[in-house]
Coordinates of C-alpha atoms in Angstrom, one line a residue:
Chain A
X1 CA 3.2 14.2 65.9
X2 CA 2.7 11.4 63.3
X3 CA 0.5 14.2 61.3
X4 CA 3.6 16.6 61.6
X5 CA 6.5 13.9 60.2
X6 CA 4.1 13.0 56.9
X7 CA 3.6 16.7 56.6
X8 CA 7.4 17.0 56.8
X9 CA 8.2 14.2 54.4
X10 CA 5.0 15.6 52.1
X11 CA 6.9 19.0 51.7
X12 CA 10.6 17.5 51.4
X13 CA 9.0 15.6 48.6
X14 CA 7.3 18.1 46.9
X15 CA 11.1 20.4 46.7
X16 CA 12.6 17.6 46.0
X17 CA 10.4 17.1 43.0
X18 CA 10.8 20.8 42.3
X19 CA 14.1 20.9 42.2
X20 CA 14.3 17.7 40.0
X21 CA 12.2 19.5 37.2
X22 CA 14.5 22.1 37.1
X23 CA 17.3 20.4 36.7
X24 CA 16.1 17.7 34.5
X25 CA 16.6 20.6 31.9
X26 CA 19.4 23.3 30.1
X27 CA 18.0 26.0 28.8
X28 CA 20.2 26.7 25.1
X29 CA 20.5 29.6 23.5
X30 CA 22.1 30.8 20.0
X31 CA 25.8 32.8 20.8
X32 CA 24.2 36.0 19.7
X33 CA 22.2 36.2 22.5
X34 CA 24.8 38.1 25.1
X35 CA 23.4 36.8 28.5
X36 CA 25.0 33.8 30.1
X37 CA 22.2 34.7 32.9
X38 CA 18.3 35.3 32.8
X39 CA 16.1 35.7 34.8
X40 CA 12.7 33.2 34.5
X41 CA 10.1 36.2 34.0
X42 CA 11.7 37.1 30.9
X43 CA 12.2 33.7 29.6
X44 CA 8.8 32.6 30.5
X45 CA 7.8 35.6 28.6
X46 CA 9.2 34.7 25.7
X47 CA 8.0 31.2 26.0
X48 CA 4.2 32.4 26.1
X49 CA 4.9 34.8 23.3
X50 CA 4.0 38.2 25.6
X51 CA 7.7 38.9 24.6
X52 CA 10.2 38.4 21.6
X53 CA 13.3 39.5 23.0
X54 CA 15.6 38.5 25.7
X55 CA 18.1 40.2 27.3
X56 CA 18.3 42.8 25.0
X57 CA 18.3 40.3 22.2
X58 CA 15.4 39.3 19.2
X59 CA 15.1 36.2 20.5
X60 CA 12.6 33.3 18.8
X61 CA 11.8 29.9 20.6
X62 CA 12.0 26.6 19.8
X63 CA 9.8 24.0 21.8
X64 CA 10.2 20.4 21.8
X65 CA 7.5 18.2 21.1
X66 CA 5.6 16.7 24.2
X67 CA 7.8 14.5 26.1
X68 CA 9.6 14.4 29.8
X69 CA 11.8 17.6 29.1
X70 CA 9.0 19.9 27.8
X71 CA 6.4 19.2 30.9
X72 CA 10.0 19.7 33.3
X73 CA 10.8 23.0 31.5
X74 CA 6.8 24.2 31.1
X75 CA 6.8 23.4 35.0
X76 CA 9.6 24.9 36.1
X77 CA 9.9 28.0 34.2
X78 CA 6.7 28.4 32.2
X79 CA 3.8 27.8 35.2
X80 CA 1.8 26.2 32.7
X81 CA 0.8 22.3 31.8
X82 CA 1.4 20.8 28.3
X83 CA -2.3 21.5 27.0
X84 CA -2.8 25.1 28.7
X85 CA 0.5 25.8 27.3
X86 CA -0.7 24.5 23.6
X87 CA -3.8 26.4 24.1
X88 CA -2.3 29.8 25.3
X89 CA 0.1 29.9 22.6
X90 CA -3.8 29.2 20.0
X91 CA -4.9 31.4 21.1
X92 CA -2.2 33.9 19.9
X93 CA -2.1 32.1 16.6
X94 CA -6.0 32.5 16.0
X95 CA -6.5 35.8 17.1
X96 CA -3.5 37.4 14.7
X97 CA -1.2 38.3 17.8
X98 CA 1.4 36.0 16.8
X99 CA 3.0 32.8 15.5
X100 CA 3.4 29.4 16.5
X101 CA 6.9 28.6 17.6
X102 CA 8.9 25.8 15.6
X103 CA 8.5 22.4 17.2
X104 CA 11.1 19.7 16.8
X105 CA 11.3 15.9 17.6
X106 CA 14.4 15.7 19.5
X107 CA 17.6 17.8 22.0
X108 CA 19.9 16.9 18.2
X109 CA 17.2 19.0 16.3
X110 CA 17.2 22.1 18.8
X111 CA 20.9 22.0 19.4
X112 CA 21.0 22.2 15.2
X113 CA 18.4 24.8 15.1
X114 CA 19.3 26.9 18.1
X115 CA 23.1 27.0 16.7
X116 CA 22.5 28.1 13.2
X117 CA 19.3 30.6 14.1
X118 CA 20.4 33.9 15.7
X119 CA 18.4 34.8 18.5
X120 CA 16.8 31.3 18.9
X121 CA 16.5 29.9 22.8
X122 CA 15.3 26.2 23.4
X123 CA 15.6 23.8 26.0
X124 CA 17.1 20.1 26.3
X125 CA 17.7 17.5 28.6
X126 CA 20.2 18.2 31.1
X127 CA 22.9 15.6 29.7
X128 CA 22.3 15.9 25.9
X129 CA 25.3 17.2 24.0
X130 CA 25.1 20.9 22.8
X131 CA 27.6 21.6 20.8
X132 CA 27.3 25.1 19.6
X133 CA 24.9 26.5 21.4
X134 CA 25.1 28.0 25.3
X135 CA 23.8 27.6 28.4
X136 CA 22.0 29.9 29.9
X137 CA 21.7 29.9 33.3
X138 CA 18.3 30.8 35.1
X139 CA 17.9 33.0 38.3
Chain B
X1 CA -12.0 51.9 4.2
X2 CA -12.3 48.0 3.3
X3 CA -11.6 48.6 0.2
X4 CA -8.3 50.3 0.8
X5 CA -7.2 47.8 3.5
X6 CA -8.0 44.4 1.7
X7 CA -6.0 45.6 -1.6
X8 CA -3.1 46.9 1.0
X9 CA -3.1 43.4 2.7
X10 CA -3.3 41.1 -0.6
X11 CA 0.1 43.6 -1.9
X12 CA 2.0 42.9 1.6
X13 CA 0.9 38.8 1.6
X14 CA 2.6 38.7 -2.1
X15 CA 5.4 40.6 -1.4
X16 CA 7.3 37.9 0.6
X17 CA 5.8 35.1 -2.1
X18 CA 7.5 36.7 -5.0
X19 CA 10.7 37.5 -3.6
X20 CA 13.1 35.0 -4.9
X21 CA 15.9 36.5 -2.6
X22 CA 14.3 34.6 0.3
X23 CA 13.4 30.6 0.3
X24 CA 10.8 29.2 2.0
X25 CA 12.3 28.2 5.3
X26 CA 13.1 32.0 5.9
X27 CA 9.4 33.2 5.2
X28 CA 8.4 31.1 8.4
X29 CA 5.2 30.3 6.6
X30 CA 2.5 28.6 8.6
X31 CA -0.5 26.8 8.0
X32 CA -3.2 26.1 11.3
X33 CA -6.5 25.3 11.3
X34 CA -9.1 23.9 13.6
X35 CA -13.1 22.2 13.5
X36 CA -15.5 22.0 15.8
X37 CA -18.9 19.8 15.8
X38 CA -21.1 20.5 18.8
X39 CA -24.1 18.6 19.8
X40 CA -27.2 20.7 21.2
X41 CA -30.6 20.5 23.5
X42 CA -32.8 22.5 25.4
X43 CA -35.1 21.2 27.6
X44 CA -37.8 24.1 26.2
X45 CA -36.9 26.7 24.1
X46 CA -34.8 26.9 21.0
X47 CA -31.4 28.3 21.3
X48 CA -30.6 31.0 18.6
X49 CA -32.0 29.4 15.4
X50 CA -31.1 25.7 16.2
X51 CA -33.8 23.2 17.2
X52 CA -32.2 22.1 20.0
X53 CA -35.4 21.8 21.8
X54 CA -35.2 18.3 20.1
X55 CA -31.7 18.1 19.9
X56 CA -29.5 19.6 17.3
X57 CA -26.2 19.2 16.0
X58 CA -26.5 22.4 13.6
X59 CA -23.4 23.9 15.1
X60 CA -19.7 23.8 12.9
X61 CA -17.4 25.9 13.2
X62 CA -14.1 25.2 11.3
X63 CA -10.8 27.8 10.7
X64 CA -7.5 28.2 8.6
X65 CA -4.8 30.6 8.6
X66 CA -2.0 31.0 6.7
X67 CA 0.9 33.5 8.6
X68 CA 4.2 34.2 7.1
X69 CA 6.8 36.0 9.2
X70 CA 9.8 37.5 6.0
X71 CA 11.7 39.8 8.6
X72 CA 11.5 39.3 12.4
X73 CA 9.9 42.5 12.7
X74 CA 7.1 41.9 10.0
X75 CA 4.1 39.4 10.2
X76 CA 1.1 39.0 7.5
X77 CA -1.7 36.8 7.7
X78 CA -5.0 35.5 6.8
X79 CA -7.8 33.9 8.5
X80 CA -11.2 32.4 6.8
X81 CA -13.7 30.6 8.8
X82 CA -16.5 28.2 7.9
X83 CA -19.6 28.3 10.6
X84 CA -23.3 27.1 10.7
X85 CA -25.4 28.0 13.5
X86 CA -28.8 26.7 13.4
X87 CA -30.3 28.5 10.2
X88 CA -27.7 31.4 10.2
X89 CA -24.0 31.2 8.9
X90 CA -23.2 28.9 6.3
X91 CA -20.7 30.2 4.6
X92 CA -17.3 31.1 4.6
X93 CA -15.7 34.8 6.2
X94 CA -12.8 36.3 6.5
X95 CA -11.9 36.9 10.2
X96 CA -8.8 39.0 9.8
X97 CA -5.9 39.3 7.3
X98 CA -3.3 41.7 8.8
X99 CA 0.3 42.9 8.5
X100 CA 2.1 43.4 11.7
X101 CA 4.9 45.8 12.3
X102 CA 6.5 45.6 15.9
X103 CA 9.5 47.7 15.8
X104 CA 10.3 47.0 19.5
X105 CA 8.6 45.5 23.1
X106 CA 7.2 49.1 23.3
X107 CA 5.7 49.7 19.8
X108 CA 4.2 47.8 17.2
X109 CA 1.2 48.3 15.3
X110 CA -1.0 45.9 12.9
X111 CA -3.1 47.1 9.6
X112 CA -6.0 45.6 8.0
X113 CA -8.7 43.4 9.3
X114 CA -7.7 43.2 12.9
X115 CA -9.1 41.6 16.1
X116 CA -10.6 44.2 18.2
X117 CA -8.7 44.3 21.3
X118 CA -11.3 45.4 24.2
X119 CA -12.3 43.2 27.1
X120 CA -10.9 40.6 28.5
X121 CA -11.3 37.9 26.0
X122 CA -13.0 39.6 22.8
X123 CA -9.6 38.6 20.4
X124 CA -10.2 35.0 21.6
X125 CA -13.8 34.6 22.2
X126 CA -14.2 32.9 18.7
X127 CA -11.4 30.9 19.3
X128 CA -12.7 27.5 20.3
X129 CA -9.3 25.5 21.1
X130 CA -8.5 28.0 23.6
X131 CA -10.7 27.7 26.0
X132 CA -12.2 25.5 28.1
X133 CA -16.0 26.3 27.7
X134 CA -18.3 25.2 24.9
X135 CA -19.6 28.8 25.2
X136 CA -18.4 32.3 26.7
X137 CA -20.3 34.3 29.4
X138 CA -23.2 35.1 27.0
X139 CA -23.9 37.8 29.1
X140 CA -20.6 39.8 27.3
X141 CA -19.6 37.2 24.7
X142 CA -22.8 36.2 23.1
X143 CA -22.0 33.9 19.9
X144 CA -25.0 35.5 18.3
X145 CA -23.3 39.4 19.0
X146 CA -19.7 38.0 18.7
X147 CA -19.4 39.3 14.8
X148 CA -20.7 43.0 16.1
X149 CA -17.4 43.3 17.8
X150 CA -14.9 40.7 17.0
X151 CA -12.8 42.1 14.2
X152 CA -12.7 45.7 12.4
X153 CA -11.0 47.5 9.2
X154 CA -8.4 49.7 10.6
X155 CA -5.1 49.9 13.0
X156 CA -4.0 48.6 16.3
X157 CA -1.1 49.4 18.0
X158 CA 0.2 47.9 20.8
X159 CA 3.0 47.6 23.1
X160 CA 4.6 46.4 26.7
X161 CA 5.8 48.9 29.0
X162 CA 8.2 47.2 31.9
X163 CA 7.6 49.3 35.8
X164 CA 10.5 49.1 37.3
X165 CA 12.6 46.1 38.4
X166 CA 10.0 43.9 39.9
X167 CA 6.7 46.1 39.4
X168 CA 5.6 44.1 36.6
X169 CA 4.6 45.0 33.6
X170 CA 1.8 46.8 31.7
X171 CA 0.5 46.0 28.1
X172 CA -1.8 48.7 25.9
X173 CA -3.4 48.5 23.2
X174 CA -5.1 51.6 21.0
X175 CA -6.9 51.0 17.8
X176 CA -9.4 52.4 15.5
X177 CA -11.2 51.9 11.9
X178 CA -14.5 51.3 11.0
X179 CA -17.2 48.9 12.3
X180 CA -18.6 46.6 9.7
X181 CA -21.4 44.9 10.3
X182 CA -22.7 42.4 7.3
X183 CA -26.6 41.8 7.2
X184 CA -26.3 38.1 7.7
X185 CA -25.2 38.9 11.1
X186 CA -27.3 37.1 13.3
X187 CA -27.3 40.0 16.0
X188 CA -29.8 41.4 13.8
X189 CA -32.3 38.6 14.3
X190 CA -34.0 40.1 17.1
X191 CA -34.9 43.2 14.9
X192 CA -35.9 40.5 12.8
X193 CA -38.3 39.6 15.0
X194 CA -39.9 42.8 15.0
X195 CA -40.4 43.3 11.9
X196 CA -37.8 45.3 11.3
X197 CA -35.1 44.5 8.3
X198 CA -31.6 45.7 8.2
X199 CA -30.6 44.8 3.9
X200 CA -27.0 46.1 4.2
X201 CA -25.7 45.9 7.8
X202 CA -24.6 48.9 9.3
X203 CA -20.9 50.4 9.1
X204 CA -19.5 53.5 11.2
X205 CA -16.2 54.8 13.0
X206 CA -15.0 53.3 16.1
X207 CA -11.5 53.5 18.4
X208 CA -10.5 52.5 21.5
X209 CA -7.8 51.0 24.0
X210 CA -7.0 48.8 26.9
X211 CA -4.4 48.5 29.6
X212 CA -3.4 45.0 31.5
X213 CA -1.6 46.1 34.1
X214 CA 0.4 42.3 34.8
X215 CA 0.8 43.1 38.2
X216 CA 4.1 41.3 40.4
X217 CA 2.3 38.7 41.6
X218 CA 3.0 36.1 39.2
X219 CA 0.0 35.0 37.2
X220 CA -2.6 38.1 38.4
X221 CA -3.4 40.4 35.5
X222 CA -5.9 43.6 35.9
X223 CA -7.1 46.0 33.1
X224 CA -9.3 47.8 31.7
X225 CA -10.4 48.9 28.3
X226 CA -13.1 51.5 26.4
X227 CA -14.8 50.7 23.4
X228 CA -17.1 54.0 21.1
X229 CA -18.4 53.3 18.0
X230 CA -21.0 55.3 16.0
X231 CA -22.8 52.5 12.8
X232 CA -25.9 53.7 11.3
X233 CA -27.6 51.7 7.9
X234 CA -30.8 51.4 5.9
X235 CA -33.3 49.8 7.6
X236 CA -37.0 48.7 6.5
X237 CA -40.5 47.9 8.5
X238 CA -43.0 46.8 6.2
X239 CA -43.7 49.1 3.4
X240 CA -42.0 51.6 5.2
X241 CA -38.0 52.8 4.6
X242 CA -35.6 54.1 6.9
X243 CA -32.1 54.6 8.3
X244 CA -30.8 52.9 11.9
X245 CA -28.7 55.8 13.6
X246 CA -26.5 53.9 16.5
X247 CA -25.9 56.3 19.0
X248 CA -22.0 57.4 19.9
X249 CA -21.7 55.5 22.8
X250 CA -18.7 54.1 25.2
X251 CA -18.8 51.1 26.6
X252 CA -15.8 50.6 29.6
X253 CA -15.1 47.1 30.6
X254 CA -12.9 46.1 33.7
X255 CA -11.8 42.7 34.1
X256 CA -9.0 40.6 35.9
X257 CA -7.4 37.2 35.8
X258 CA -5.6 35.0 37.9
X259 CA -3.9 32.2 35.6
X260 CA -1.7 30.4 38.0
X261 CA -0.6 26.6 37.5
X262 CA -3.7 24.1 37.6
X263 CA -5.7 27.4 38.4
X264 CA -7.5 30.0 36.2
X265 CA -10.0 32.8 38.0
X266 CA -11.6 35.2 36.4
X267 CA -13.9 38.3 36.1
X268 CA -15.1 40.9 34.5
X269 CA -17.7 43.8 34.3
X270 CA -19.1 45.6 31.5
X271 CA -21.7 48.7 30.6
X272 CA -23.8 49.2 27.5
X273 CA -25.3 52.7 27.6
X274 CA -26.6 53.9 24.5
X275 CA -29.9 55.1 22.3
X276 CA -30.3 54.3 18.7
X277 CA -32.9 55.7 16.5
X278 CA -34.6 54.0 13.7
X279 CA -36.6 56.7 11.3
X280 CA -39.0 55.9 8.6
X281 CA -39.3 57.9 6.1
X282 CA -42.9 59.0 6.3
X283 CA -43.1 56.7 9.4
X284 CA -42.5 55.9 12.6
X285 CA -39.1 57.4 14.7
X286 CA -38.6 54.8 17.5
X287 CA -36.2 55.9 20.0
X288 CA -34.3 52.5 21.2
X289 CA -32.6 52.7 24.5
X290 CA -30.8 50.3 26.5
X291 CA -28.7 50.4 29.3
X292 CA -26.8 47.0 29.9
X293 CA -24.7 45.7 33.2
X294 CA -23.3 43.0 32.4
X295 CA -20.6 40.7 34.0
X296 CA -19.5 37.2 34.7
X297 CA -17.2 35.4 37.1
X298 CA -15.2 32.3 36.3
X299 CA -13.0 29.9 37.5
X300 CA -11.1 26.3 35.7
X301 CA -9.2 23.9 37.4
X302 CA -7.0 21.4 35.3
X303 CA -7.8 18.0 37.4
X304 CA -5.9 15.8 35.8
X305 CA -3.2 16.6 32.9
X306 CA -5.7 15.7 30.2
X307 CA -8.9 17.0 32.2
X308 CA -9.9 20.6 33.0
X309 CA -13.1 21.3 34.9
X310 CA -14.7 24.9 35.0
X311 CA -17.9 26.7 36.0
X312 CA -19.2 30.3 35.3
X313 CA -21.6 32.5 36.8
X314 CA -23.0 34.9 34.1
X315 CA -25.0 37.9 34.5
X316 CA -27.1 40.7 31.9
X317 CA -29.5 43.1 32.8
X318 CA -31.0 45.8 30.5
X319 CA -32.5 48.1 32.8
X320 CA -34.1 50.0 29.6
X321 CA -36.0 47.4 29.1
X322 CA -39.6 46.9 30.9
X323 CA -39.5 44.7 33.6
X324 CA -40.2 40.8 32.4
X325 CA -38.5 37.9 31.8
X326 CA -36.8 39.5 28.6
X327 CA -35.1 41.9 30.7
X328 CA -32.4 39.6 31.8
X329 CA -30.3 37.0 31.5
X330 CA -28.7 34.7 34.4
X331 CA -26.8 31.7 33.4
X332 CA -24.9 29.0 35.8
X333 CA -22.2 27.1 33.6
X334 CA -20.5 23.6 34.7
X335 CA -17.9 22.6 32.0
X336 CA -15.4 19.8 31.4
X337 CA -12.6 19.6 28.6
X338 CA -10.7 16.6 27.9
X339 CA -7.8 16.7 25.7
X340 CA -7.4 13.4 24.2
X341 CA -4.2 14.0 21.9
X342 CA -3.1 17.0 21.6
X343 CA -4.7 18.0 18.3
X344 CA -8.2 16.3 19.5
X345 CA -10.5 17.5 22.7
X346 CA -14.1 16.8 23.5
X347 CA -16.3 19.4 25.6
X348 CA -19.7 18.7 27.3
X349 CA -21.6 21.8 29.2
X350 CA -24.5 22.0 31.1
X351 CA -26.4 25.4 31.3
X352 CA -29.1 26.6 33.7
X353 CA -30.4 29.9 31.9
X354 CA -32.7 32.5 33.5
X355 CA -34.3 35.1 31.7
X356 CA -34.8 35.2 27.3
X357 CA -33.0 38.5 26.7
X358 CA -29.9 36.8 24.5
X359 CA -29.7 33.6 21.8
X360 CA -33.5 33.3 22.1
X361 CA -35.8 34.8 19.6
X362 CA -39.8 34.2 19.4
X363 CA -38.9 33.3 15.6
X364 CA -37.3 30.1 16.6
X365 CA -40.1 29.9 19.3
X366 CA -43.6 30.5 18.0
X367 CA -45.2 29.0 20.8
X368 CA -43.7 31.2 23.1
X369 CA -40.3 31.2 25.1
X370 CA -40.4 30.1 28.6
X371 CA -38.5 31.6 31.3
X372 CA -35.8 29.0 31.9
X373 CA -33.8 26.9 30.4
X374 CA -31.8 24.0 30.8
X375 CA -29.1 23.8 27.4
X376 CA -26.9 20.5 27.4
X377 CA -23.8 20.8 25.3
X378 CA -21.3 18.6 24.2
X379 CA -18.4 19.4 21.2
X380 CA -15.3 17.8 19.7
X381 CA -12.5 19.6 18.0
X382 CA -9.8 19.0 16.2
X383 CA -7.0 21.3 16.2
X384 CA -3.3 21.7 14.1

């Protein structure tokens, strides 16, 4: 019985952590991109670089550098860690397939670039101002 | 064909650097590099041309590019790299320079130097930072074959094709050119060791394709790909002068991964039929054959966020050949990777090798090569 309850309380944790990464950050995306909506294959697609548009959209993204938001969003809609994240997206960049997406030091910087670059999708923290940009909202 | 292609690529690399209608920020140029420095020994026997039998850190590898990306649908590039293996290498070669076109998910296509896209990992098994061994299943990616098939003058296309709603997706890729293979390569050593001489490489036509099939279970990937090329060269055998004819042969790989989280499983399976001829002019004809099965199974596990462990079972066997030692290679690989930063990581790898057939030649070995071997390895890389 005892086994059962720390099981229990093991898996309410672990959602509960879940569902903490995925809130911890707002996916942002230039107006020009139409969808208020996506779905996480095709943004985690064009997060690994195995796409470049999103819904219907050229779409180009902007990481942030390591921190918090970027392991939440890499968890939650990516599947990857930090480092096999970095390494995937080498691996593109040494073999020819494709180039590195812009990095930037902080949520001010990707709301900036996200607003003034069609087709560019970022992520933020959850409560950082985004003036300009939209949310997207991921199914 | 090279020299159509390298003029072609230096004319689309200018174009965007002499437009004054477009400022920097717009051409999206990038500059990445990485080094490596590894750290070598074999209990007995010599690996490739390094002494590692007493330790050797005759193994640098270090790489730039320089990509620029003027429209969203146009990418050029360049990539040089610097490597020293043992007494091979040493100098500076171009790995690809390419323009890439995608006009949509479904089409694109790249000119120039290109990565040959067969296999499972053949456009990233020079690519040090992205992986977590010290070295590939030699079995398939053997460092001393890995400039046979790495890169070729020519064309891919490529492109992603959606099934359905939820049915996943499947990537191909076609490509063809011609094979160039320079005389410094050091797959050539074990002609070397014959006697046998190959003073301008060989060239011929090749073409291909692959499918990865991305199935809808999130992370598992199958495919399959098909490689023909036909290179033939001068070759010489004492006094004696000749010509290498490499037969037209296929060579089908299958292969799968599962890349899931902390998790990364993979396989894959590969045959090497073919029979080259070597004729001397007033000499010997000596028909070649070999018949390869080659294939590896692997698995990583990221332990910790800065630590990934792996190990690798690797298998070749050249049923051609006569039965001995030679004939085979078997290799059990236990790896660790620990990203310090992340621009620096350190690798160590320990190798328990049976059989001589790849990376060891009786040149490096003059006593003789013994029939297994135990290969300690250890690297750091830098990476930006």
């Amino acid at each position: 019985m005892r086994k059962q309850i720390f099981l229990s309380l093991a898996l309410l944790a672990a959602a509960i952590a879940g569902s903490r990464a995925q809130a911890q950050v707002a996916v942002v995306a230039n107006p020009s991109i139409k969808a208020t909506q996506v779905n996480k294959a095709d943004l985690r697609d064009v997060f690994t670089g195995a796409s470049s548009s999103l819904a219907g959209t050229h779409a180009t993204p902007v990481l942030l550098k390591s921190g918090p938001a970027t392991s939440a969003f890499l968890s939650a809609y990516v599947g990857k860690t930090d480092a096999a994240f970095l390494a995937s997206w080498r691996s593109l960049v040494f073999s020819g397939q494709a180039s590195m997406p812009r990095s930037v030091d902080s949520d001010a910087t990707v709301v900036q670039f996200v607003s003034s670059h069609p087709g560019a999708v970022g992520y933020i923290a959850e409560n950082a101002p985004h003036e300009g940009v939209k949310v997207l909202a991921v199914k | 064909m090279r020299r159509i292609f390298v003029p072609l690529f230096a004319l689309l690399l200018a174009a965007p650097a002499i437009s004054f209608a477009q400022g920097l920020d717009s051409l999206d140029i990038q500059f990445h590099g990485y080094a490596t420095q590894s750290f070598l020994y074999t209990n007995v026997n010599n690996w490739n041309t390094t002494d590692s039998s007493s330790g050797s850190a005759a193994w640098t590898e270090a790489v730039v590019n320089l990509t620029s990306v003027p429209s969203p649908k146009l990418r050029v590039g360049v990539q040089g790299r610097y490597l020293l293996l043992g007494s091979t290498g040493n100098t500076i070669s171009l790995d690809w320079a390419q323009a890439d076109y995608k006009v949509n998910e479904k089409f694109g296509f790249r000119v120039g130097k290109v990565k040959t896209p067969t296999g499972l990992l053949n456009e990233t098994q020079d690519i040090d930072p992205a992986h977590v061994w010290c070295l590939l299943p030699s079995s398939i990616y053997a460092i001393s074959n890995r400039g046979s098939i790495l890169a070729h003058f020519g064309g891919v296309t490529y492109g992603a094709v959606p099934i359905g709603e939820k049915g996943g997706r499947v990537d191909y890729r076609g490509y063809g050119g011609q094979r160039v293979l320079a005389a410094t390569e050091a797959l050539f050593l074990s002609l070397n060791d014959l006697g046998i001489g190959v003073p301008n490489g060989l060239t011929g036509p090749m073409y291909g394709g692959a499918l990865r099939y991305h199935t809808p279970i999130p992370g598992l990937m199958v495919g399959a790909s098909e490689d023909s090329e036909h290179v033939q060269g001068p070759i010489t055998l004492a006094t004696f002068s000749g010509t290498l004819y490499g037969s037209h042969f296929l060579q089908p790989s299958f292969f799968s991964q599962y890349d899931r989280k902390r998790l990364l499983v993979a396989g894959e399976y590969t045959r090497q039929a073919l029979k080259n001829t070597l004729a001397f002019t007033n000499g010997p004809t000596i028909i070649a054959p070999r018949d390869q099965r080659d294939w590896y199974a692997m698995a990583t596990y990221k332990v910790v966020n800065k630590l990934m462990a792996g190990t690798y079972y690797s298998s070749l066997m050249d049923l051609a050949e006569a039965q001995s030692t030679s004939r085979f290679q078997k290799d059990w690989a236990f790896s660790g990777r620990f990203d310090a930063t992340p621009y620096l990581y350190l690798k160590a790898e320990e190798h328990l090798i049976d059989g001589t057939y790849i990376g060891f030649y009786t040149s490096s070995n003059p006593a003789g090569l013994q029939p297994r071997t135990k290969m300690t390895l250890l690297k750091a890389g830098v990476s930006f």
